[in-house]
CSV table of C-alpha atoms in Angstrom, one decimal:
chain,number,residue,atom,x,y,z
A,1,UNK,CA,-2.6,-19.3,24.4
A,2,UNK,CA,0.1,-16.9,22.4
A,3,UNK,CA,3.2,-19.3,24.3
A,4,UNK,CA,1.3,-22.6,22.9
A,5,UNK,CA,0.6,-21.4,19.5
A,6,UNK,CA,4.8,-20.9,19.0
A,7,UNK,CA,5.5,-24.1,21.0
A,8,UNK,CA,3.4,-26.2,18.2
A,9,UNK,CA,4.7,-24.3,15.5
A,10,UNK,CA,9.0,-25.2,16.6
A,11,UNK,CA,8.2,-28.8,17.2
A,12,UNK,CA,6.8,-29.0,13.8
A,13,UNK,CA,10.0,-27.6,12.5
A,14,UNK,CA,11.8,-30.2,14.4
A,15,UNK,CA,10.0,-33.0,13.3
A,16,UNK,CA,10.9,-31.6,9.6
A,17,UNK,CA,14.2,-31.0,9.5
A,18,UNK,CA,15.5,-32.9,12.8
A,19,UNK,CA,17.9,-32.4,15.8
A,20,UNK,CA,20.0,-30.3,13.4
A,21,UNK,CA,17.1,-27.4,13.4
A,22,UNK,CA,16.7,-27.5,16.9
A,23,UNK,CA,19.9,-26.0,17.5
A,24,UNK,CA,19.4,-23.4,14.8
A,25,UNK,CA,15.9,-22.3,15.8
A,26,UNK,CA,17.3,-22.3,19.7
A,27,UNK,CA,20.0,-19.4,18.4
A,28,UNK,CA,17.3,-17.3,16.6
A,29,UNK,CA,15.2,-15.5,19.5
A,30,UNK,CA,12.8,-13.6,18.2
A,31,UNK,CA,12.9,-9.9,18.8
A,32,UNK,CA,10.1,-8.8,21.2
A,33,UNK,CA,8.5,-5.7,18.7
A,34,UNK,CA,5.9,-4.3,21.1
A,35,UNK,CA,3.0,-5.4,23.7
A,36,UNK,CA,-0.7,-5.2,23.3
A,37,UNK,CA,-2.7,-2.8,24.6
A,38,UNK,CA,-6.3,-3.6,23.3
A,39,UNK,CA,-6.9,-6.1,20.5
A,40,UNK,CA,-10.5,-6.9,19.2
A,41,UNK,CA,-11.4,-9.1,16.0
A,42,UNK,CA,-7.5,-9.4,15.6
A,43,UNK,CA,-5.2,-12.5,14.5
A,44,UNK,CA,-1.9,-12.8,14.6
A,45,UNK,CA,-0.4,-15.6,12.5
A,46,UNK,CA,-3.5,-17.4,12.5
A,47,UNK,CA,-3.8,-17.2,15.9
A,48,UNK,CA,-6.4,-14.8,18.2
A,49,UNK,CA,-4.4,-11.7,18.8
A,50,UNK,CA,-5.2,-11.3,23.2
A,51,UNK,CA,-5.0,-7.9,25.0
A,52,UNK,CA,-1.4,-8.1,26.9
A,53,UNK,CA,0.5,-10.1,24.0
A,54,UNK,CA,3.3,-9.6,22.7
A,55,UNK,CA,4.2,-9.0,18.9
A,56,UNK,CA,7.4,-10.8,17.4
A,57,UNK,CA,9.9,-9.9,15.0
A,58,UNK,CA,8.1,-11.3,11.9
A,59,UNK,CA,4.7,-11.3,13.3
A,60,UNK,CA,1.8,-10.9,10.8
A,61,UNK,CA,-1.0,-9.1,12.2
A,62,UNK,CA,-4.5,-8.9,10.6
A,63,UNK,CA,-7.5,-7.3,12.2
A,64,UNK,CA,-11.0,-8.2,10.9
A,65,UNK,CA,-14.1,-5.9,9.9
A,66,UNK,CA,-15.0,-3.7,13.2
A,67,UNK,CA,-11.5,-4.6,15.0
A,68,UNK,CA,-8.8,-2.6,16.2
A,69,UNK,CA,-5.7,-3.0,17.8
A,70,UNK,CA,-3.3,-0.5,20.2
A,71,UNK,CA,0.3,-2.2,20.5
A,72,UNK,CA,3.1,0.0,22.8
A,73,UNK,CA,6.3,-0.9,20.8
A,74,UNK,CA,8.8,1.6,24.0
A,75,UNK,CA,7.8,3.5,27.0
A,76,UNK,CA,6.8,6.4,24.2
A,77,UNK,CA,5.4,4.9,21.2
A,78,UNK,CA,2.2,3.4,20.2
A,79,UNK,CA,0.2,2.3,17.0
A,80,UNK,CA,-3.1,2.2,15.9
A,81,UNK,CA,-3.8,-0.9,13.4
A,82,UNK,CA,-7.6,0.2,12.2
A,83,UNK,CA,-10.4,-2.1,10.9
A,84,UNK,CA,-10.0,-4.1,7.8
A,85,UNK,CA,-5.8,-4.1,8.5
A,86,UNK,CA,-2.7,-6.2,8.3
A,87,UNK,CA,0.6,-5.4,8.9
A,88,UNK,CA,3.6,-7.5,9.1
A,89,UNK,CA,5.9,-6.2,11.6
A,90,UNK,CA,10.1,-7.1,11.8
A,91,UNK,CA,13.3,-5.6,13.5
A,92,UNK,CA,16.0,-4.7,11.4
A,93,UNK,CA,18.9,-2.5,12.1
A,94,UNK,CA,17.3,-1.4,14.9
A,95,UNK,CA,14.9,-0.1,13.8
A,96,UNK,CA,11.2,-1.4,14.3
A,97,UNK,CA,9.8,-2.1,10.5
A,98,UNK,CA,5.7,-2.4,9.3
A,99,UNK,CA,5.1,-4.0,6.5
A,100,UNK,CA,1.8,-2.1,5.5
A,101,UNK,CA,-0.5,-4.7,3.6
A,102,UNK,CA,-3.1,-3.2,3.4
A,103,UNK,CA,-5.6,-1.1,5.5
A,104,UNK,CA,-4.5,1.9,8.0
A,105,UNK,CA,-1.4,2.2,10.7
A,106,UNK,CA,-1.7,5.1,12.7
A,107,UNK,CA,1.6,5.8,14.7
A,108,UNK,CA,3.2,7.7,17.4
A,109,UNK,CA,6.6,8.2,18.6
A,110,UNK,CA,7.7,10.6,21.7
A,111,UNK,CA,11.9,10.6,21.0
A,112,UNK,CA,14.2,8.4,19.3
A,113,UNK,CA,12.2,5.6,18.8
A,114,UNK,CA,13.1,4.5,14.8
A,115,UNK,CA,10.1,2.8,13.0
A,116,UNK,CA,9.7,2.2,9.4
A,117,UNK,CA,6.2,2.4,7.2
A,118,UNK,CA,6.6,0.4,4.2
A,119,UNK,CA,4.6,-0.5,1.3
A,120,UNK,CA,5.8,-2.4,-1.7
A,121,UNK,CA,6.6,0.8,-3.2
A,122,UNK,CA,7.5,3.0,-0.5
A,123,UNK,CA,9.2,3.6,2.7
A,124,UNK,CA,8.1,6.5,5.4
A,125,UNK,CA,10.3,7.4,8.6
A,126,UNK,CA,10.1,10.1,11.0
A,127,UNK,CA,12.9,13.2,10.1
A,128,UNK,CA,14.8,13.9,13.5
A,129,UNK,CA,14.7,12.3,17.1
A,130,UNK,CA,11.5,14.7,18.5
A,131,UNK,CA,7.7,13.9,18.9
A,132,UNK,CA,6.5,12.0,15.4
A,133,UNK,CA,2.6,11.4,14.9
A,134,UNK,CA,1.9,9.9,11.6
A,135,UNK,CA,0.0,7.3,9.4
A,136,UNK,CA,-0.5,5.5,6.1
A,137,UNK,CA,-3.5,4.2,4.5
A,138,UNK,CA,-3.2,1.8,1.8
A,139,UNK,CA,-6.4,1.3,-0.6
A,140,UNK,CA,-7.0,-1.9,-2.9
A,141,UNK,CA,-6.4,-0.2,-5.8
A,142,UNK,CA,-2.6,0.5,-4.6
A,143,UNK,CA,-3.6,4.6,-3.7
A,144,UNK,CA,-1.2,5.5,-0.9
A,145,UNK,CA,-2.6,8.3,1.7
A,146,UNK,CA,-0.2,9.6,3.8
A,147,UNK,CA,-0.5,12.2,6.6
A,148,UNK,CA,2.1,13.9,9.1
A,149,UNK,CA,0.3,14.9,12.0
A,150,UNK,CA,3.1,16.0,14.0
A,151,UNK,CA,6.9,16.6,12.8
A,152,UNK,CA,8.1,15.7,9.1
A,153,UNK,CA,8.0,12.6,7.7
A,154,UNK,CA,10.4,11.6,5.0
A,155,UNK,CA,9.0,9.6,2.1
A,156,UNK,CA,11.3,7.5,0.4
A,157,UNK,CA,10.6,5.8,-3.5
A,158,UNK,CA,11.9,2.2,-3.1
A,159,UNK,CA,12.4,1.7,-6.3
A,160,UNK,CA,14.6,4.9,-7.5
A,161,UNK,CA,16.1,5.7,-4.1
A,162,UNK,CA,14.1,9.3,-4.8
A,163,UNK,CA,13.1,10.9,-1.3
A,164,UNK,CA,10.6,13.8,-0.2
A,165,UNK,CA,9.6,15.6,2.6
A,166,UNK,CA,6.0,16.0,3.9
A,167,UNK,CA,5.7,18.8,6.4
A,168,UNK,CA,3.9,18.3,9.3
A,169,UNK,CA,0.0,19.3,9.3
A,170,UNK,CA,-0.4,18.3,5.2
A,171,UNK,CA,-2.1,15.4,3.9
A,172,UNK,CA,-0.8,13.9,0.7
A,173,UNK,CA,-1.9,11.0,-1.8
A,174,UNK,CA,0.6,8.2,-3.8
A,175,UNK,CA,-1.2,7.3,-6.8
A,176,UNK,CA,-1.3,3.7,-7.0
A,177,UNK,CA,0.3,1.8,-10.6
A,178,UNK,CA,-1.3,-1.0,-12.3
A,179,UNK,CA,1.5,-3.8,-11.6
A,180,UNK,CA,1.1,-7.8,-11.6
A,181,UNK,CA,0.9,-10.6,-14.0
A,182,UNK,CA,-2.0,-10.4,-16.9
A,183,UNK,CA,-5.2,-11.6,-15.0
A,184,UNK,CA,-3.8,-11.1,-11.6
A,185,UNK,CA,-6.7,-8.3,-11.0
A,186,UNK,CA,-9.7,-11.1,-11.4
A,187,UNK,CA,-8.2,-12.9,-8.8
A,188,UNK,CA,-9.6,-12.9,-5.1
A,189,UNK,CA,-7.2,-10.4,-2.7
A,190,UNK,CA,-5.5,-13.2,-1.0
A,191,UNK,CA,-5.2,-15.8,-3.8
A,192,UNK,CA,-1.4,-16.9,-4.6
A,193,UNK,CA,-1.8,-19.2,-7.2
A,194,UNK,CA,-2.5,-22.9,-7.8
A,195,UNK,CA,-1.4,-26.8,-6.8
A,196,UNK,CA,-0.4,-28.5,-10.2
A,197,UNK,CA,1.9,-31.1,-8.3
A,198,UNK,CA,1.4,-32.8,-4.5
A,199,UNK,CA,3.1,-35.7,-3.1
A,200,UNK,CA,3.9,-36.1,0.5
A,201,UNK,CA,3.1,-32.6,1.2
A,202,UNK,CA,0.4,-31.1,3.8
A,203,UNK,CA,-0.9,-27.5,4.5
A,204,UNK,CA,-2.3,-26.6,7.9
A,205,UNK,CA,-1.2,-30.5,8.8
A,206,UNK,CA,-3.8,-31.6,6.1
A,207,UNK,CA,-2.2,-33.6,2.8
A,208,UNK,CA,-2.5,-30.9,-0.1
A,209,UNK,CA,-4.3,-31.8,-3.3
A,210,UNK,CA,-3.4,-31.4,-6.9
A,211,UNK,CA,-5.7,-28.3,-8.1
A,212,UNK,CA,-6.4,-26.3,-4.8
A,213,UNK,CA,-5.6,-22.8,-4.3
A,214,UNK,CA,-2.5,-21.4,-2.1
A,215,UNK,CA,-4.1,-18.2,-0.2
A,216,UNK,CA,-2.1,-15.7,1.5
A,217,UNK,CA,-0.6,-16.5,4.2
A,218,UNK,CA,0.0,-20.4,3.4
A,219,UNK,CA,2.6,-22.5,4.9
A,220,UNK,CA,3.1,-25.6,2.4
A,221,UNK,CA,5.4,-28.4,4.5
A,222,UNK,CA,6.7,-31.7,2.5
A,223,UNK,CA,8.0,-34.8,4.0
A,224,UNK,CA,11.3,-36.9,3.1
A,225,UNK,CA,9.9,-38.2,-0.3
A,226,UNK,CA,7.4,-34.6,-0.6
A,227,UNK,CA,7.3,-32.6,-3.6
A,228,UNK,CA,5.2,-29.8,-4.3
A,229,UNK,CA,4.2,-27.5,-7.1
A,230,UNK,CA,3.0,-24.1,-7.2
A,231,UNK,CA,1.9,-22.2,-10.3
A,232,UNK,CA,1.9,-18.3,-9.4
A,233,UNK,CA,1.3,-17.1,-13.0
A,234,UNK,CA,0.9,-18.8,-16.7
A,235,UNK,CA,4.6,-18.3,-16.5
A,236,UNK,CA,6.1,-18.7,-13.0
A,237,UNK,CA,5.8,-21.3,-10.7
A,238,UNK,CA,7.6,-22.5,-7.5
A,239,UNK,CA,8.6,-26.1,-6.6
A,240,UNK,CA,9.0,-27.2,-3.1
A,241,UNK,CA,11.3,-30.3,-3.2
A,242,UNK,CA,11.7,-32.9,0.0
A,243,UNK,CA,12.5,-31.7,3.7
A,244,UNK,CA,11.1,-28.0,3.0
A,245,UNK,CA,8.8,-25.6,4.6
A,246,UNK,CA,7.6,-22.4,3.3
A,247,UNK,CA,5.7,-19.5,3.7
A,248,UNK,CA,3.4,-17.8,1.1
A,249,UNK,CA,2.4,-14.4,1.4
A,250,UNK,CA,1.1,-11.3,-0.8
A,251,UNK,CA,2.6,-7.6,-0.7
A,252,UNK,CA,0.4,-5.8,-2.0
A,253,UNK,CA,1.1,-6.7,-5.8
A,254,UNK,CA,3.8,-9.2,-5.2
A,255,UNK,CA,4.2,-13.0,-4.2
A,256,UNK,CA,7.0,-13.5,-1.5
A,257,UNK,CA,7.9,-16.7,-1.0
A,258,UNK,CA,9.7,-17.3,3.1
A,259,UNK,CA,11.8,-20.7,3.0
A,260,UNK,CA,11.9,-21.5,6.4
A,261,UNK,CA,13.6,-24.6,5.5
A,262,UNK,CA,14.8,-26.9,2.9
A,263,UNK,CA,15.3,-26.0,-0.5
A,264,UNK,CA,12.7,-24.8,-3.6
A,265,UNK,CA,13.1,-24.4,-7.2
A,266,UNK,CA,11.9,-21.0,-8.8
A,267,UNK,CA,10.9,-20.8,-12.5
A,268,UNK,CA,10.2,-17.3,-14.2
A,269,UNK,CA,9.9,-15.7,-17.3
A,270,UNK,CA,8.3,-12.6,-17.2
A,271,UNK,CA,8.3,-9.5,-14.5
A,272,UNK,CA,5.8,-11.0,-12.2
A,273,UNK,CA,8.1,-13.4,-10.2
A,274,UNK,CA,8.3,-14.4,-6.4
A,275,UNK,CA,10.7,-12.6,-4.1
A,276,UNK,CA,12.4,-15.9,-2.6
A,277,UNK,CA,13.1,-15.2,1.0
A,278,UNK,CA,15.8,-16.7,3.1
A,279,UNK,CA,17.0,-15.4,7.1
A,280,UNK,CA,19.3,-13.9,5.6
A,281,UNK,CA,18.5,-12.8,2.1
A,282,UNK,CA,16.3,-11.1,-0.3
A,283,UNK,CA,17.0,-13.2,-3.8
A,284,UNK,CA,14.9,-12.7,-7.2
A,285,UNK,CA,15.8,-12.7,-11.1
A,286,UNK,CA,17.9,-10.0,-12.1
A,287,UNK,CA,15.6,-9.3,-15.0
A,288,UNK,CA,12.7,-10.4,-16.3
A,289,UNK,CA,14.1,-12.6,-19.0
A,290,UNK,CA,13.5,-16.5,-18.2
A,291,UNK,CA,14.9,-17.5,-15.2
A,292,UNK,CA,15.3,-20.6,-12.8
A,293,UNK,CA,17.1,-20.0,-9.3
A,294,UNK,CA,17.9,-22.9,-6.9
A,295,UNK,CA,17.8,-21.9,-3.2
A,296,UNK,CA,18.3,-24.5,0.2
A,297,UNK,CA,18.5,-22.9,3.7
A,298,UNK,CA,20.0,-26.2,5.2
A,299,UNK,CA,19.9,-27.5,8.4
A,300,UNK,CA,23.2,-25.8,9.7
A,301,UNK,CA,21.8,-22.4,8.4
A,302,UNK,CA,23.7,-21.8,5.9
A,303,UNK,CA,22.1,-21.1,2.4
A,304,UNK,CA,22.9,-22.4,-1.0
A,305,UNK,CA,21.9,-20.3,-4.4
A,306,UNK,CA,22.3,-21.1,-7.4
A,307,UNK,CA,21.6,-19.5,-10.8
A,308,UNK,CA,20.7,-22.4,-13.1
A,309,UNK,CA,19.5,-19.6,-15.8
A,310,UNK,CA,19.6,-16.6,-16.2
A,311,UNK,CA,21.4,-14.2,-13.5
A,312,UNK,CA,20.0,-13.6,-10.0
A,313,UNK,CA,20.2,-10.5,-7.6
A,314,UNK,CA,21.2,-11.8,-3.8
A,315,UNK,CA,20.1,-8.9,-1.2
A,316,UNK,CA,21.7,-9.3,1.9
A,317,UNK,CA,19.0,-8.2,4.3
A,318,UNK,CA,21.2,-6.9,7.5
A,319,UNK,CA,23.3,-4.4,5.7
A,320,UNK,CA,20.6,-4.1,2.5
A,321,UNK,CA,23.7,-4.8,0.3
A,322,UNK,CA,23.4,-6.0,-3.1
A,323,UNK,CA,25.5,-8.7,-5.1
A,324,UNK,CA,24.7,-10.3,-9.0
A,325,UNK,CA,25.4,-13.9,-9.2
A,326,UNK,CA,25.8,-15.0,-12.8
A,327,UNK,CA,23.8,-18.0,-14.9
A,328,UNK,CA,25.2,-20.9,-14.2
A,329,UNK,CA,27.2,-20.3,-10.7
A,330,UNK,CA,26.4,-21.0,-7.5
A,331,UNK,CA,27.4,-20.2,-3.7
A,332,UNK,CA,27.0,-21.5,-0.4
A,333,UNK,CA,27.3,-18.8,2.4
A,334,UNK,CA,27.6,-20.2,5.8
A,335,UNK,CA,26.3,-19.5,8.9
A,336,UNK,CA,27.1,-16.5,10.6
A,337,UNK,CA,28.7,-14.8,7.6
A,338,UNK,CA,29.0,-11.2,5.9
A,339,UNK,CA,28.4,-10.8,2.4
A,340,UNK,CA,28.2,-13.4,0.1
A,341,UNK,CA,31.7,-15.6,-0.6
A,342,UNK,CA,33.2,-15.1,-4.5
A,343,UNK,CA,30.7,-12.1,-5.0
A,344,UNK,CA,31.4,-8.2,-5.0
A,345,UNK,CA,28.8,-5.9,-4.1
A,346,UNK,CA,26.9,-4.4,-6.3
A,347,UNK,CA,27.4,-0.5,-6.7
A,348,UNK,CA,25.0,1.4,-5.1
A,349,UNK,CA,23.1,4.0,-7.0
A,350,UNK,CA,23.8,7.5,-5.6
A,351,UNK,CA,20.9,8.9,-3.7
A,352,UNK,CA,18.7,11.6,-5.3
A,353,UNK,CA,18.6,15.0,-4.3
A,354,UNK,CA,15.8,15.4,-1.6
A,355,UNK,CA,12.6,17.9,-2.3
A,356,UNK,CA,11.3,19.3,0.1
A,357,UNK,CA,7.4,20.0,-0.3
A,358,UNK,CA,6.4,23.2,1.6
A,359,UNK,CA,2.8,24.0,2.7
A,360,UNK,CA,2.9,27.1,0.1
A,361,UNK,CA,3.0,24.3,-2.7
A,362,UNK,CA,-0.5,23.0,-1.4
A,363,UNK,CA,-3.5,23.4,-3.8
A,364,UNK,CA,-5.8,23.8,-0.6
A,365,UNK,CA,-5.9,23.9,3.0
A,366,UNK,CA,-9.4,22.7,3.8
A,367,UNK,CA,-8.8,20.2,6.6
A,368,UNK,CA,-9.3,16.5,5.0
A,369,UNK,CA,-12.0,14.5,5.7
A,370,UNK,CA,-11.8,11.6,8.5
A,371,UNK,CA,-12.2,9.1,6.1
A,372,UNK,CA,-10.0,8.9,2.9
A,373,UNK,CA,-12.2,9.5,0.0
A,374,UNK,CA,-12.8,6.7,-2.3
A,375,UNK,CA,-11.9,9.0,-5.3
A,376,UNK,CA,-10.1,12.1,-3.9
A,377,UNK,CA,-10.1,14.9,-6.5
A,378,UNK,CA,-6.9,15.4,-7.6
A,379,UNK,CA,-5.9,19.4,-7.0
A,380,UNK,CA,-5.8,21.3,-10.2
A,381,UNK,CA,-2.0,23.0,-9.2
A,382,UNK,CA,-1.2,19.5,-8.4
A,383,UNK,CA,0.9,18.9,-12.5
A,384,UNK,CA,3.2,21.6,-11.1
A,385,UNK,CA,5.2,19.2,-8.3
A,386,UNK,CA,4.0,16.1,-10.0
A,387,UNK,CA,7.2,14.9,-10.4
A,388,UNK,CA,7.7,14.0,-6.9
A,389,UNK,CA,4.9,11.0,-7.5
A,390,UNK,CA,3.0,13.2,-4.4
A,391,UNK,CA,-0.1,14.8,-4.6
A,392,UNK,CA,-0.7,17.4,-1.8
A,393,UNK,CA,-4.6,17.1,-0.6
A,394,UNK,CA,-4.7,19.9,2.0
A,395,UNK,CA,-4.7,19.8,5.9
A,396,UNK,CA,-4.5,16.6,7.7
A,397,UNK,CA,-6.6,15.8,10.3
A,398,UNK,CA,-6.5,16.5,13.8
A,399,UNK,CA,-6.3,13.6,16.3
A,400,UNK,CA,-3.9,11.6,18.0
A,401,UNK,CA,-3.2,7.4,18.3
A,402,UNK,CA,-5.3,7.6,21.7
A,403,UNK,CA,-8.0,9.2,20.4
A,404,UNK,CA,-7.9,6.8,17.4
A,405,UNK,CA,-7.9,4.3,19.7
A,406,UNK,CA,-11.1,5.4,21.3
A,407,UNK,CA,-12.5,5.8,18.7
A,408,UNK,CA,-11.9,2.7,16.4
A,409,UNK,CA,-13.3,0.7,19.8
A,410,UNK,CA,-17.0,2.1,19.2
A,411,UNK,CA,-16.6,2.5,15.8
A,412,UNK,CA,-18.2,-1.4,14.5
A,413,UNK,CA,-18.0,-2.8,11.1
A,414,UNK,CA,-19.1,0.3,8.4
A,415,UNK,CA,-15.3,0.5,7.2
A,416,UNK,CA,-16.0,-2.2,4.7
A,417,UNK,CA,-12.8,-3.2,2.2
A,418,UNK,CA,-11.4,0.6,2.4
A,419,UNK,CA,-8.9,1.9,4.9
A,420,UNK,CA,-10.3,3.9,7.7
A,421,UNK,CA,-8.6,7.1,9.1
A,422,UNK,CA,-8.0,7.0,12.8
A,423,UNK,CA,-6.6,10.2,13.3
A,424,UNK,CA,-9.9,11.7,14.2
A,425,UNK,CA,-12.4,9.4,16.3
């Protein structure tokens, strides 16, 4: 059923782009992430998620209300996904990498094996090559829990490059930030925004209307005289012109927009604009003044940017390098290329000092709960490390991924919208 699902999904990129794709989509093999173990209520890309598939590079996984899923990702490491989950998983570097979306990933590594937590905000990585047991729940309200069971997991801040230590056996909290564009919290979870423009363009192989809603998830296609238009905010919006396919997804706060193919148009003004996502690149605004980038991944692979206002930050996503391309340039990067031609890298901020947080710093060592409270008290000696943007709660809990896995199978459906905690059963 899993070997069909992909087989649909490449002819329709061949019938959009023609022969031309064929021999660009036969050059990039997905990267096998892990198998499944046990899957129940569980999707992945749309599709039911079967006991004994396998999980791809760039996979999205969601499991449903009552569901759970056990994927082996080597010979010595497993992971939980817990009800009410979805995780996006990729291989970079590497290194295997989960997008956390929401919900609870429990994980569990014997040796070397590198995988990557992240959230929009943060990144979490085992600290040496021994036995790691960790896992990250993610709330609605952007609330970060964070245990390490076994070993020491260091926490990295995204944004300012700032990284921590959690020692094994604590339990700690990320307060979550009130981010997005003005309204963004009445919308429903998934919702990306709204049609204002259609012609020639289908979602789901249906023709999309003027005025319906983009959900997460979304893959908008348009044919050789298509055009569509998507309004993400009052002040950003994303054009699709002819010939282009491309994915819509939310992380956490943010829109990312995945051009599989073709070529879009963003326009921004404001900080709430779409990360535009190429194979090969990470590219956005490089500030939130008003903004319009060009981008086309064409049908030899290579990508064209260009910076009709305002200046734009390209990310190459192999070496995570940085460059600034200024309003009113443009560059075409072929195929099979390092860097970005006519650009210097950016400087690279040097990297902060790491704390380490000790279990003498903890407020309390009463062992946590198995489920995350909805409003964990904050501990009063907590103002003292504040600064790290960690809040110790106290023990975590006892319990490994099997036993999570055990237990999330009888658990049911009582998890509602909140993450669960499989480390106890």
């Amino acid at each position: 059923m899993r070997t069909r699902h992909r087989r649909l999904k490449f002819f329709g990129l061949v019938m959009l782009t023609g022969f031309s794709a064929f021999a660009w989509a036969a050059d990039r093999t997905p990267d096998v992430i892990g198998k499944v173990v046990s899957s129940s209520n569980a999707t992945v890309e749309g599709s039911t998620l079967l006991s004994n598939g396998t999980i791809l590079s760039g996979d999205a996984v969601s499991v449903g209300e009552g569901g759970a899923v056990l994927l082996n990702f080597s010979p010595g490491g497993r992971a939980v996904l817990a009800s009410a989950t979805q995780v996006r998983f990729s291989s970079a570097k590497g290194n295997i990498e989960a997008q956390l979306l929401g919900g609870t990933l429990a994980v569990e590594r014997e040796s070397k094996d590198a995988v990557v937590v992240k959230t929009s905000t943060h990144r979490f990585q085992p600290q040496g090559e021994g036995r790691a047991e960790f896992l990250v729940a993610l709330y609605p309200d952007q609330r970060t829990i964070v245990e390490a069971q076994h070993g020491k997991l260091a926490i990295t801040d995204s944004r300012s490059g700032e990284s921590y230590t959690l020692n094994e056996g604590l339990r700690a909290e990320i307060p979550g930030s009130a981010m997005g564009f003005p309204g963004q919290q009445e919308q429903a979870s998934n919702e990306i925004g709204k049609v204002t423009a259609a012609a020639g363009a289908t979602r789901k192989g249906k023709p999309l209307a003027v005025g319906e809603t983009v959900v997460n998830n979304d893959v908008i296609s348009t044919g050789a005289a298509g055009r569509a238009v998507v309004q993400l905010s009052p002040a950003n919006q994303i054009t699709l012109n002819e010939n282009t396919s491309a994915r819509f997804t939310r992380v956490v706060e943010r829109v990312w927009l995945q051009v599989q193919s073709g070529n879009i148009v963003a326009e921004n003004k404001g900080e709430s604009y779409a990360l535009i996502v190429t194979p090969k690149f990470h590219i956005e605004p490089n500030s939130a003044a008003a903004s319009k980038i060009y981008v086309g991944v064409m049908t030899d692979n290579s990508t064209y940017i260009e910076s009709v206002t305002g200046d734009v930050r390209i990310e190459e996503i192999q070496s995570e390098q940085a460059y600034l391309l200024p309003a009113g340039q443009n560059t075409l990067v072929p195929p099979n290329t390092s860097g970005v031609p006519g650009l210097q890298p950016l400087q690279a901020a040097a990297p902060a000092p790491t704390t380490t947080l000790t279990p003498t710093t903890t407020a309390t060592t009463t062992p946590a709960p198995a489920t995350p409270s909805t409003n964990p008290q904050t501990p009063s000696v907590a103002a003292a490390h504040s600064h790290t943007g960690l809040i110790i709660l106290g023990a975590a809990a006892a319990g490994g991924v099997a036993a999570a896995a055990a237990g999330l199978a009888g658990k049911g459906g009582s998890s509602g919208s909140q993450p669960v905690s499989p480390s106890t059963p």
